[in-house]
mmCIF file of C-alpha atoms in Angstrom:
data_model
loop_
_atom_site.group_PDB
_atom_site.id
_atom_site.type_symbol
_atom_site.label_atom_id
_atom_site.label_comp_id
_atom_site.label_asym_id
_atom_site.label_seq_id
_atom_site.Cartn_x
_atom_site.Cartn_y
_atom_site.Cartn_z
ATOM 1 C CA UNK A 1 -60.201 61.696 -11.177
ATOM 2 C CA UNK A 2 -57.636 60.938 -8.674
ATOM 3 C CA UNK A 3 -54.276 61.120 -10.035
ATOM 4 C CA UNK A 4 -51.859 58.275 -9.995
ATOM 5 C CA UNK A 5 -49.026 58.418 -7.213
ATOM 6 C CA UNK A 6 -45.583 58.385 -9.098
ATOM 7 C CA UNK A 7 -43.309 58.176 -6.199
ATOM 8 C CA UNK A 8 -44.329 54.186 -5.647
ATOM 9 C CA UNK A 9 -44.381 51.259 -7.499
ATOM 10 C CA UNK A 10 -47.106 49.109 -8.638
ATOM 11 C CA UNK A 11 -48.805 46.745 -6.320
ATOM 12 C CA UNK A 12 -46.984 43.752 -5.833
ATOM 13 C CA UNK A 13 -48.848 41.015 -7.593
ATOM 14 C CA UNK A 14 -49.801 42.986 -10.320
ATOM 15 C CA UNK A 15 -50.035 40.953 -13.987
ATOM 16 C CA UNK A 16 -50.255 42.626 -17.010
ATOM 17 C CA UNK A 17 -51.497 40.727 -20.217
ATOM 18 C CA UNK A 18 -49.739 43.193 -22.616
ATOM 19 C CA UNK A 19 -46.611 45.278 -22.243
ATOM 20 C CA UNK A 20 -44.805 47.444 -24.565
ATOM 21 C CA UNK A 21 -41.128 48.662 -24.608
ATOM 22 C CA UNK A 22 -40.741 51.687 -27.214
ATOM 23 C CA UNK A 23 -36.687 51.791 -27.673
ATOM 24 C CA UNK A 24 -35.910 51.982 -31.682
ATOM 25 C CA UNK A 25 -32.637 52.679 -31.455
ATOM 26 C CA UNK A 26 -29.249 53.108 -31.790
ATOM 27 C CA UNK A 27 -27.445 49.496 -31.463
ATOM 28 C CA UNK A 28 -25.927 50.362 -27.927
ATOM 29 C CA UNK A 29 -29.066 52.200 -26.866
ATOM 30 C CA UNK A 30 -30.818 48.732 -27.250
ATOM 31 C CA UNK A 31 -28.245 46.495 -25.563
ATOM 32 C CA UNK A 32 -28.631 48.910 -22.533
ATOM 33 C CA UNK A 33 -32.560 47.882 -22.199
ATOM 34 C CA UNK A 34 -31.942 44.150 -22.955
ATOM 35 C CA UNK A 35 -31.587 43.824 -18.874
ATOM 36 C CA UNK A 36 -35.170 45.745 -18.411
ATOM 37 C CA UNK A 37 -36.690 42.795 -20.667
ATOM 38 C CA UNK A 38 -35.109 40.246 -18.865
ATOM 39 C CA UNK A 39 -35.807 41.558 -15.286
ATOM 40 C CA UNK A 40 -39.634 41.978 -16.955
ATOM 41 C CA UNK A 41 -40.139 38.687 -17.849
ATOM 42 C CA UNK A 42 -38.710 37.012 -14.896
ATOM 43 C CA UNK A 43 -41.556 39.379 -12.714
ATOM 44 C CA UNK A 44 -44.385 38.702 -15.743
ATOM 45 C CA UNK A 45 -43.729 35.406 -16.763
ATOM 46 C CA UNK A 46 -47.259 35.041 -18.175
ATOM 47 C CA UNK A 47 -47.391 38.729 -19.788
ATOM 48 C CA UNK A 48 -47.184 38.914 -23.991
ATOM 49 C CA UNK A 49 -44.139 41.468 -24.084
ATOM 50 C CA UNK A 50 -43.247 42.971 -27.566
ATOM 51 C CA UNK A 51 -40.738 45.296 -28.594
ATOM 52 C CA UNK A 52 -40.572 48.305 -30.868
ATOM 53 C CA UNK A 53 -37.541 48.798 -32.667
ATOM 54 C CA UNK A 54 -36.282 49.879 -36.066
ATOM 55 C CA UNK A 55 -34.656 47.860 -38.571
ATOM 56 C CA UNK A 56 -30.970 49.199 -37.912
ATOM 57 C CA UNK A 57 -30.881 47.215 -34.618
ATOM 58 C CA UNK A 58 -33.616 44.601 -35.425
ATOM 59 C CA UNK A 59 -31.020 41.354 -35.093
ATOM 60 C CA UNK A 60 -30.017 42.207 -31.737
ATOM 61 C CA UNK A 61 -34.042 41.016 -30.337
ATOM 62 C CA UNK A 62 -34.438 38.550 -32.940
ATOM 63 C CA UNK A 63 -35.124 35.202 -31.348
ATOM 64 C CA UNK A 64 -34.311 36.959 -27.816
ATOM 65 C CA UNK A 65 -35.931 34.282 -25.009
ATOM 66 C CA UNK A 66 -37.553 36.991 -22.971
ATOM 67 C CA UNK A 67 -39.592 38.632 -25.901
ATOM 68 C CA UNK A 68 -42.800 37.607 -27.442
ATOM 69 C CA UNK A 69 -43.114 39.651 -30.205
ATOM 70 C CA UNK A 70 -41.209 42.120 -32.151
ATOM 71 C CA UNK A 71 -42.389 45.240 -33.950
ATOM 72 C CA UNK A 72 -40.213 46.751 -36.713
ATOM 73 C CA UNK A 73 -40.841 49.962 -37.731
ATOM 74 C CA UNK A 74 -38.991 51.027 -41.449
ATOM 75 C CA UNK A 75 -38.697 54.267 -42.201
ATOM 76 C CA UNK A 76 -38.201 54.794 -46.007
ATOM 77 C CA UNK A 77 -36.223 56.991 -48.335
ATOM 78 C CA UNK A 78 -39.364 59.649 -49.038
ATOM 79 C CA UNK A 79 -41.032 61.545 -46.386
ATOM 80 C CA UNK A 80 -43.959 60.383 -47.736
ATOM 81 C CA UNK A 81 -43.524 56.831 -47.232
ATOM 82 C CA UNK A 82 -42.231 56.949 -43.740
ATOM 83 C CA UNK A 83 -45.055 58.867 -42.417
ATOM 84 C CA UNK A 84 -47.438 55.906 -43.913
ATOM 85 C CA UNK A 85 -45.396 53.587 -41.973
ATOM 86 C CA UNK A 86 -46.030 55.656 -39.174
ATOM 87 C CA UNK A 87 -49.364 56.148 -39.002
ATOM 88 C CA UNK A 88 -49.745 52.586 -40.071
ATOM 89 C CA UNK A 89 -47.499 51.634 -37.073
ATOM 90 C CA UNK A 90 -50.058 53.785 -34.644
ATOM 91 C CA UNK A 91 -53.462 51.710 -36.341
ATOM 92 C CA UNK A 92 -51.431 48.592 -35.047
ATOM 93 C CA UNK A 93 -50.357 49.715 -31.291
ATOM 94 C CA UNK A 94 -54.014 50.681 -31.075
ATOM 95 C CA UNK A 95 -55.511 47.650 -31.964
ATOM 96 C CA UNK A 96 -52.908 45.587 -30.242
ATOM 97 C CA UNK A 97 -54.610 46.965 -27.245
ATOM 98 C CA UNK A 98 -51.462 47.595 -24.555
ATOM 99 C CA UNK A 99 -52.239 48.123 -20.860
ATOM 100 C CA UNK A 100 -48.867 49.378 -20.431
ATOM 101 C CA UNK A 101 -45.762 50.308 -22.237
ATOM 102 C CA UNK A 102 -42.149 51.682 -21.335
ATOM 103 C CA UNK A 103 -41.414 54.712 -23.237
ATOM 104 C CA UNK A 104 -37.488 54.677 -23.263
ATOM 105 C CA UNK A 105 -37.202 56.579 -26.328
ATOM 106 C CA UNK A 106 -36.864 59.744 -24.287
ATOM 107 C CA UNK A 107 -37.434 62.242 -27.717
ATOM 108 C CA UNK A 108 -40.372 63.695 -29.642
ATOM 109 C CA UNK A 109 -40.912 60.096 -31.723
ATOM 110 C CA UNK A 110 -40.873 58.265 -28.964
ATOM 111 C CA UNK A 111 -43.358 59.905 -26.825
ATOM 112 C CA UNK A 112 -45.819 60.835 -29.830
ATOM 113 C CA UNK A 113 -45.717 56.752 -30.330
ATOM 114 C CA UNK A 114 -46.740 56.246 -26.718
ATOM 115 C CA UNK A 115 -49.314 58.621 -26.713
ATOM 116 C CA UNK A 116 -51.148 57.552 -30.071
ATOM 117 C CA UNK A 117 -51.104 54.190 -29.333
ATOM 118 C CA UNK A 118 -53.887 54.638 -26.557
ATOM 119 C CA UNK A 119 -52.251 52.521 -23.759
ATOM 120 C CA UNK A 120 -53.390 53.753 -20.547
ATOM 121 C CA UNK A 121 -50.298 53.958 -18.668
ATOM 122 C CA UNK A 122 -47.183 55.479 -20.144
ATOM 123 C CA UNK A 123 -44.099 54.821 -18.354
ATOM 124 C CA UNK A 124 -41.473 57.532 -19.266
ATOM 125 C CA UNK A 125 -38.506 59.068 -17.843
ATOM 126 C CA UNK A 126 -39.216 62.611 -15.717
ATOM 127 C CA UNK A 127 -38.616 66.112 -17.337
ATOM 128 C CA UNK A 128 -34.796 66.741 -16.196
ATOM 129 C CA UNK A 129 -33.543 63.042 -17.027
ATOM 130 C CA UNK A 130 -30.064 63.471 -18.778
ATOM 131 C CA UNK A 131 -30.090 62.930 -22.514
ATOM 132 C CA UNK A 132 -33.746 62.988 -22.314
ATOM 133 C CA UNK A 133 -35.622 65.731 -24.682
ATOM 134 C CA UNK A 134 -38.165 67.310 -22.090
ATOM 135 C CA UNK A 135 -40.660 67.283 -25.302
ATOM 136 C CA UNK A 136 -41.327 63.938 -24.638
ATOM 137 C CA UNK A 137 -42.099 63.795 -20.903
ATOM 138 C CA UNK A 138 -45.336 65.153 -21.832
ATOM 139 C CA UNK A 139 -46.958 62.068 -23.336
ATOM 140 C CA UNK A 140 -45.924 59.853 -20.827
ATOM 141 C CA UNK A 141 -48.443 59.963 -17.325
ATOM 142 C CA UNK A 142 -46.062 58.015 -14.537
ATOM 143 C CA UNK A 143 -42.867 59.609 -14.495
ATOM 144 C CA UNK A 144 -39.814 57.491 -13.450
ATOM 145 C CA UNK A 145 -37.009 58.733 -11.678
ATOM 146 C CA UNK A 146 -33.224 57.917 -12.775
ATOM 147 C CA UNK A 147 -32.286 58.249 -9.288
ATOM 148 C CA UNK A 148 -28.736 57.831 -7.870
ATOM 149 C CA UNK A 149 -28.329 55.170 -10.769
ATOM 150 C CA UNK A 150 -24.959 56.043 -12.421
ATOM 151 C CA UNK A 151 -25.351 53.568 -15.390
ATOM 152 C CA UNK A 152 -27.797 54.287 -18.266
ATOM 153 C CA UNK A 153 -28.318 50.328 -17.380
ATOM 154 C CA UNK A 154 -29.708 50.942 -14.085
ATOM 155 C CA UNK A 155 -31.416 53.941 -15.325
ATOM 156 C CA UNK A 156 -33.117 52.148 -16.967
ATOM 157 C CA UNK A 157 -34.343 49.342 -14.512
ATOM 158 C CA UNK A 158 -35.722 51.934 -12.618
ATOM 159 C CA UNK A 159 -38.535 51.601 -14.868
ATOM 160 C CA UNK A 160 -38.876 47.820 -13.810
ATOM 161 C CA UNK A 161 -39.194 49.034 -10.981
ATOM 162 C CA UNK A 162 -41.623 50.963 -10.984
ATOM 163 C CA UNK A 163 -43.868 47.698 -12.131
ATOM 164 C CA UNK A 164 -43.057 45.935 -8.751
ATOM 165 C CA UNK A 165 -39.743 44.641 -9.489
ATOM 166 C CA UNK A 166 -37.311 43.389 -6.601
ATOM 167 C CA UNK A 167 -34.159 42.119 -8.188
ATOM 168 C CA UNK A 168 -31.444 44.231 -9.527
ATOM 169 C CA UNK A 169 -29.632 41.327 -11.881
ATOM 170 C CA UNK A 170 -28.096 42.476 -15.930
ATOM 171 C CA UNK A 171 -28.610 39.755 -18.187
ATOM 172 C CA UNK A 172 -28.844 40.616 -22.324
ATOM 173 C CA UNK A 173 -28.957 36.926 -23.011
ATOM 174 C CA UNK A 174 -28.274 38.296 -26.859
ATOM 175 C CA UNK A 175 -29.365 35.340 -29.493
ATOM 176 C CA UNK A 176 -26.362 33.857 -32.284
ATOM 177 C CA UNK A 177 -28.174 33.138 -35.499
ATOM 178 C CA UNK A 178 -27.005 29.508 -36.259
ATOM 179 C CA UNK A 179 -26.307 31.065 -39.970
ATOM 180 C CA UNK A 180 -24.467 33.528 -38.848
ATOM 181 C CA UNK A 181 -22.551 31.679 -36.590
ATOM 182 C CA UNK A 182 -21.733 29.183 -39.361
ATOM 183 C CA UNK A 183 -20.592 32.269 -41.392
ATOM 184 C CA UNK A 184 -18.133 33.610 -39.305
ATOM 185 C CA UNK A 185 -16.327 30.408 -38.947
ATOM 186 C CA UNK A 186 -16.403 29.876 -42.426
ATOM 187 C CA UNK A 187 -14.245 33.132 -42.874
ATOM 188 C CA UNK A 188 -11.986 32.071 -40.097
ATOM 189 C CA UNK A 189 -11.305 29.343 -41.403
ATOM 190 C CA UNK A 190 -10.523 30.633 -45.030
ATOM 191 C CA UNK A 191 -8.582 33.146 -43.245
ATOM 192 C CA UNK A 192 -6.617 30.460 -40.670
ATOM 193 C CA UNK A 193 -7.444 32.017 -37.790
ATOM 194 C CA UNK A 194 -9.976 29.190 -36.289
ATOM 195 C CA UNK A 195 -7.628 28.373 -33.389
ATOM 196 C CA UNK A 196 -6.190 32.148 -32.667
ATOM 197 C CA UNK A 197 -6.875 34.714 -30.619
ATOM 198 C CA UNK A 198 -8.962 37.037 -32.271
ATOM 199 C CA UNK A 199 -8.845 41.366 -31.378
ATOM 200 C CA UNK A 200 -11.113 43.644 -32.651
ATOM 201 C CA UNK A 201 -10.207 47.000 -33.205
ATOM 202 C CA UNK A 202 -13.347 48.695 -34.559
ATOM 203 C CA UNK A 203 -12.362 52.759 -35.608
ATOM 204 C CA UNK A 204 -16.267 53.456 -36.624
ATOM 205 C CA UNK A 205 -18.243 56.383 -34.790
ATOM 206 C CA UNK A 206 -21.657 57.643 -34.827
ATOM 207 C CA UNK A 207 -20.050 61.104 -34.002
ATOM 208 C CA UNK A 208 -16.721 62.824 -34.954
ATOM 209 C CA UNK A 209 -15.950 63.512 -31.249
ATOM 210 C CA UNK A 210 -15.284 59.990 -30.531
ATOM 211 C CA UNK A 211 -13.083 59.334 -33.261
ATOM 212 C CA UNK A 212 -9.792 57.952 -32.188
ATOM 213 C CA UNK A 213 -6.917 59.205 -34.552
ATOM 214 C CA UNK A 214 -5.888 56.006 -37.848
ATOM 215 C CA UNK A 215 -2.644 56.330 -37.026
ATOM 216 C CA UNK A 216 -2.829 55.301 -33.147
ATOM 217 C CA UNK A 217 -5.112 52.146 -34.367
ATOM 218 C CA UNK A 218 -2.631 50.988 -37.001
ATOM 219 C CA UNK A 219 0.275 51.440 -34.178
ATOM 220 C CA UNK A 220 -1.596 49.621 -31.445
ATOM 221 C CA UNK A 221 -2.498 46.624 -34.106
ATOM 222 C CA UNK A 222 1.283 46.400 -34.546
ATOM 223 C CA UNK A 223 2.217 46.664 -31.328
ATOM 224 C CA UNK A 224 -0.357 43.961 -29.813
ATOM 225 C CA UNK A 225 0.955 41.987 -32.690
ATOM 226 C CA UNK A 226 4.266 42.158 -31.848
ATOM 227 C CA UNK A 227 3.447 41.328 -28.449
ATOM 228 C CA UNK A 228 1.471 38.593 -29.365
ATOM 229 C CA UNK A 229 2.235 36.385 -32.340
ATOM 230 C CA UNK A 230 -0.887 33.947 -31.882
ATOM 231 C CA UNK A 231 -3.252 36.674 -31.997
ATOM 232 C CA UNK A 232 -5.269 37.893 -34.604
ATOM 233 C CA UNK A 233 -6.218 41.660 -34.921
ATOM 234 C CA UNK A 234 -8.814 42.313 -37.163
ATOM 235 C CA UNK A 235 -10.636 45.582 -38.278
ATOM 236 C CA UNK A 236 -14.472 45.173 -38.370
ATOM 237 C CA UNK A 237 -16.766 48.230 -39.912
ATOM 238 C CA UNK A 238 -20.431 49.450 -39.788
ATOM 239 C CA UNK A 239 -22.012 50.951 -43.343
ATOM 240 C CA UNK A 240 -19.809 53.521 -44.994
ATOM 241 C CA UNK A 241 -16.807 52.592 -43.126
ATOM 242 C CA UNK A 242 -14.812 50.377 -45.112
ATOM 243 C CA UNK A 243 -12.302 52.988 -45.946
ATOM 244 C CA UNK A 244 -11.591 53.818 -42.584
ATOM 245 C CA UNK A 245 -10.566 50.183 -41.836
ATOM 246 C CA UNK A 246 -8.415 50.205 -45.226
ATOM 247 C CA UNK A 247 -6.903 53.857 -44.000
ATOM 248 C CA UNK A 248 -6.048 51.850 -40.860
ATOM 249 C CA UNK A 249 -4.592 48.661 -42.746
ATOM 250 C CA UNK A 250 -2.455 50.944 -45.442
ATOM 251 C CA UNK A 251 -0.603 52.145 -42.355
ATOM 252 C CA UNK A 252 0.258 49.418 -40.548
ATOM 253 C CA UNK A 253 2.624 47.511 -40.936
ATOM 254 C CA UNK A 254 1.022 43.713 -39.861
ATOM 255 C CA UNK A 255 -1.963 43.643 -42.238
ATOM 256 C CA UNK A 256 -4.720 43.449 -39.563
ATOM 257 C CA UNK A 257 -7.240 41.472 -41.347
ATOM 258 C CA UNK A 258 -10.386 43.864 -42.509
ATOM 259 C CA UNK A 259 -13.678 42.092 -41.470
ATOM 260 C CA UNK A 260 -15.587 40.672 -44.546
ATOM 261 C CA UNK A 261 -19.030 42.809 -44.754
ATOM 262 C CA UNK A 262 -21.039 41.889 -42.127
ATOM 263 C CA UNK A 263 -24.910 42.417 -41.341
ATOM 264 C CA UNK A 264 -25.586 43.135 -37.587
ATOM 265 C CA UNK A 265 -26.026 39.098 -36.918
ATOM 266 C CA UNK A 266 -22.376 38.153 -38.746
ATOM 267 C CA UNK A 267 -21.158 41.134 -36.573
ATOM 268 C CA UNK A 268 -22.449 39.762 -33.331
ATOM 269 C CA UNK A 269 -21.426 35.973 -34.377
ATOM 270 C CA UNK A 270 -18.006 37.462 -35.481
ATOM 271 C CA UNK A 271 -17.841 39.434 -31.357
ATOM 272 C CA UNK A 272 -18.570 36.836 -30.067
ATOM 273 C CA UNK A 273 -15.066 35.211 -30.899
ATOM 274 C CA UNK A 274 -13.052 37.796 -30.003
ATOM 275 C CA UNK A 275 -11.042 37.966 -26.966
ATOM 276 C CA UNK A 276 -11.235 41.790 -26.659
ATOM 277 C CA UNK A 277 -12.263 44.930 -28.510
ATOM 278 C CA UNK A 278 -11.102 48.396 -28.856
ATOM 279 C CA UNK A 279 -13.418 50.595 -29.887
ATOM 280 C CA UNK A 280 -14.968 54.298 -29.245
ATOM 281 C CA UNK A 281 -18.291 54.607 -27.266
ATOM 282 C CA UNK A 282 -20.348 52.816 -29.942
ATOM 283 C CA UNK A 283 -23.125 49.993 -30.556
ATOM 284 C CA UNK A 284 -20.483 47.756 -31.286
ATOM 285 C CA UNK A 285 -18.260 48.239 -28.314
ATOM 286 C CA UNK A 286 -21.584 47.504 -26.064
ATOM 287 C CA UNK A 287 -22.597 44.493 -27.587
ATOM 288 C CA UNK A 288 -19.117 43.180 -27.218
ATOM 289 C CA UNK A 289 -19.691 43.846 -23.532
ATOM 290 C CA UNK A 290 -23.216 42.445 -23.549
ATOM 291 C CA UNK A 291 -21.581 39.549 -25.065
ATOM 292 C CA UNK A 292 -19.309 39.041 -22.129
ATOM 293 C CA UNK A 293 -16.288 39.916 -24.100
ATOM 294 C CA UNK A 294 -13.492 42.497 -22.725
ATOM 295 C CA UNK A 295 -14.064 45.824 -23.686
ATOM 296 C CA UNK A 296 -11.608 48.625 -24.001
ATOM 297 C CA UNK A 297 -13.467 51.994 -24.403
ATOM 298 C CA UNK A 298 -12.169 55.193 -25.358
ATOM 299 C CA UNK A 299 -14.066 58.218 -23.856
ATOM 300 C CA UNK A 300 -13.720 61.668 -24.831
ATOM 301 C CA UNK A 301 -17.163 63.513 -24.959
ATOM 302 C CA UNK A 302 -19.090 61.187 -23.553
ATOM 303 C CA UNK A 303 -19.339 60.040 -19.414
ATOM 304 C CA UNK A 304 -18.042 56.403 -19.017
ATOM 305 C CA UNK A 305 -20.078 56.438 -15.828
ATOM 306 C CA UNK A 306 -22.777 56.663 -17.720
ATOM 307 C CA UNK A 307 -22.141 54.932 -21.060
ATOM 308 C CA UNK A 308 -19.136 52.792 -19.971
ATOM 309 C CA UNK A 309 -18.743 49.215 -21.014
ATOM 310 C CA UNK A 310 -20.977 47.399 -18.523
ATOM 311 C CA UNK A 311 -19.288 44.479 -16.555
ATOM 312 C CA UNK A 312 -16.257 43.141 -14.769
ATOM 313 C CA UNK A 313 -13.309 43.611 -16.413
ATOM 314 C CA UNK A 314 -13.868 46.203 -18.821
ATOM 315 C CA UNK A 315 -12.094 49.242 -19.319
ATOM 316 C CA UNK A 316 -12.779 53.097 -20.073
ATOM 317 C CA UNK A 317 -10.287 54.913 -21.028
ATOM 318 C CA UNK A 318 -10.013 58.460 -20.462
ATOM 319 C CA UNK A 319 -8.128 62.211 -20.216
ATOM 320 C CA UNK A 320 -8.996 64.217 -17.322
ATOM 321 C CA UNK A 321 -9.875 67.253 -18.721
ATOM 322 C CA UNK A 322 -11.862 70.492 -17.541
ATOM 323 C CA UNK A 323 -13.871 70.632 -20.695
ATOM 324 C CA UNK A 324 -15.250 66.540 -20.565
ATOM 325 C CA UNK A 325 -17.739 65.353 -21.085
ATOM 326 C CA UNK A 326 -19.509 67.698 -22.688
ATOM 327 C CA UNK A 327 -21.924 65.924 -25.007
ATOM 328 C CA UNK A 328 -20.736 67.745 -27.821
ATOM 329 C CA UNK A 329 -21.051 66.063 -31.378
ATOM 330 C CA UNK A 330 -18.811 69.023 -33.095
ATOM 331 C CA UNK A 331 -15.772 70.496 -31.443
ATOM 332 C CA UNK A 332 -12.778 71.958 -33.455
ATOM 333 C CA UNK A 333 -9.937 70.822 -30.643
ATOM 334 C CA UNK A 334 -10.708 67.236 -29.794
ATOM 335 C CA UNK A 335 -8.295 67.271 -26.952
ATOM 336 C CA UNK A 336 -10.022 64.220 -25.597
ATOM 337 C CA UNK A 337 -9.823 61.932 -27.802
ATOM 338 C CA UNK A 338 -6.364 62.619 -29.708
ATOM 339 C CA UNK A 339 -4.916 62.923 -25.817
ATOM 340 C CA UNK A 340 -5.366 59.376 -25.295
ATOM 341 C CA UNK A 341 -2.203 57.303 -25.879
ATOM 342 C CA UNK A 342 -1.361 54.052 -27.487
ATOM 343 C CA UNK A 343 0.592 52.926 -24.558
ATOM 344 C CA UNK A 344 -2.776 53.304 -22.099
ATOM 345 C CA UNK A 345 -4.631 51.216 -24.170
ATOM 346 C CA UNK A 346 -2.535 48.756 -25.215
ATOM 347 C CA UNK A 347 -1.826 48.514 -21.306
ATOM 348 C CA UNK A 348 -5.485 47.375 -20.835
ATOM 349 C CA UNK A 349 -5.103 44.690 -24.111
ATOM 350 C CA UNK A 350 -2.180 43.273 -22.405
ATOM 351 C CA UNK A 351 -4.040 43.088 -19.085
ATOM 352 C CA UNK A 352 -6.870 41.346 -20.749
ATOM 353 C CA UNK A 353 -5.087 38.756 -23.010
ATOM 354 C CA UNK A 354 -2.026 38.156 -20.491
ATOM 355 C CA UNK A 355 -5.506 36.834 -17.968
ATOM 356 C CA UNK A 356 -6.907 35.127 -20.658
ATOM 357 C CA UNK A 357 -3.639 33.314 -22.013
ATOM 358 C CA UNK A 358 -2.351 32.383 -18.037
ATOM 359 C CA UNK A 359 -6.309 31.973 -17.522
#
């Protein structure tokens, strides 16, 4: 059996009746595919495309233009439970009868899901990829190349690519629930805040690395509100993180308003009003982005020229030290991140709202 070249792309031409894209998660790990879908559908337009996802970033694809059909995929509290949902998920990819998917998982689940679900060609990233576990490369059979692609964004075209496709556009053409839309202006307007200008300031991290130090938040919310007396800082907060948001309140001395709780769809209705955000490399921070909001990021162990907000405008902020990035989710110094200053990033909120107020 002759094996497949994996140096060129498909025949030009070539239709598919069933595709696949295997990404469950995180939130900002999803927003970075949303341009693969897009650039997908405007090469397939006649192709049934589905997604795989898990529940934690299932609003993001919900009523998404570009996608036909999306799988969740719960994982329970018992370890019995969530490998029925497994195996239940695997019965379903088999019958659903791919002839190709995208594995962009890039670990151990993600490849055992492409390679029990019997589709016959298995796009993956090639053993060496960053952040990719070499486990996984195995179940995959054509091997895609990151390339000289900087972005995890283009990294991840490159598997579009391989499928014939031309154009190099970044759309995430992200979908507003109507409810949720409707229930972020309703606490707006409770709060009187309809007609300001709204900042986010979101402290949450997936990892303690990124954290950037209470105190500096509460001092930039009084400092951007002393600067600006029509705008509206407010704290916003993922699950468990309430406190955090209080911690940051307690100390300042303008009473940022704290976010009422939000699901993933209020959050995305309540970015979407914003004029900027501050936050660490997180989901949040990239849907603001995706959003076409301004975005100021603050880098420490993580490469902003690989996970920086995407898109005109936007801002990573940095230290240049010997050390970063490393990657590393535990570090007892965390020179990075407590090295960055309030001044720098209130610099880049000035930027951004002095363009948008002369604007």
């Amino acid at each position: 059996r002759r094996r497949r070249d994996e140096s060129r792309p498909m025949k030009e031409g070539k239709e598919f009746q069933r595709l696949l894209i295997i990404k469950l998660g995180s939130i900002g790990d999803v927003v970075h595919t949303l341009p693969t879908l897009n650039a997908l559908r405007r090469k397939f337009p006649q192709t049934h495309i589905s997604w795989l996802v898990e529940l934690k970033s299932r609003d993001i694809l919900v009523g998404h233009p570009a996608l036909d059909e999306l799988i969740v995929f719960e994982r329970t509290r018992s370890a019995v439970g969530t490998i029925a949902a497994f195996l239940q998920l695997i019965r379903r990819l088999r019958r659903d009868r791919y002839d190709v998917l995208l594995e962009l998982q890039g670990n151990l689940r993600g490849g055992l899901l492409a390679r029990l679900s019997g589709t016959p060609m298995r796009l993956g990233f090639e053993a060496g990829s960053s952040r990719v576990e070499r486990v996984s490369t195995v179940f995959t059979n054509v091997k895609v190349s990151e390339g000289d692609a900087s972005h995890i964004i283009e990294r991840n075209l490159n598997f579009a690519g391989r499928l014939g496709v031309r154009d190099k556009e970044v759309s995430f053409d992200i979908a507003i629930g109507k409810r949720e839309r409707r229930d972020i202006s309703a606490f707006l307007k409770r709060q009187g805040l309809e007609t300001r200008k709204i900042v986010i300031l979101h402290p949450g991290v997936s990892w303690v690395t990124k954290k950037w130090p209470v105190e500096k938040y509460a001092e930039l919310a009084d400092r951007i509100k002393a600067r600006f007396e029509d705008t509206a800082v407010v704290l916003t907060y993922g699950p468990g993180e309430r406190p955090l948001a209080e911690a940051i309140s307690r100390l300042s001395c303008s009473n940022p308003l704290i976010s009422c709780p939000t699901t993933l769809g209020r959050l995305i209705a309540l970015l979407d009003r914003c004029e900027v955000m501050v936050a660490s490399d997180t989901g949040p921070l990239h849907l603001a982005a995706a959003l076409g909001k301004r975005v100021v990021g603050l880098y420490g162990p993580v490469d902003p020229a690989r996970n920086g907000p995407y898109g005109k405008g936007n801002f990573a902020v940095a230290k240049e030290l010997t050390c970063r990035p490393c990657w590393r989710k535990q570090c007892g110094i965390l020179s990075c991140m407590k090295g960055i200053t309030v001044a720098e990033v209130l610099e880049k909120v000035v930027a951004v709202l002095h363009k948008k107020i002369n604007s």
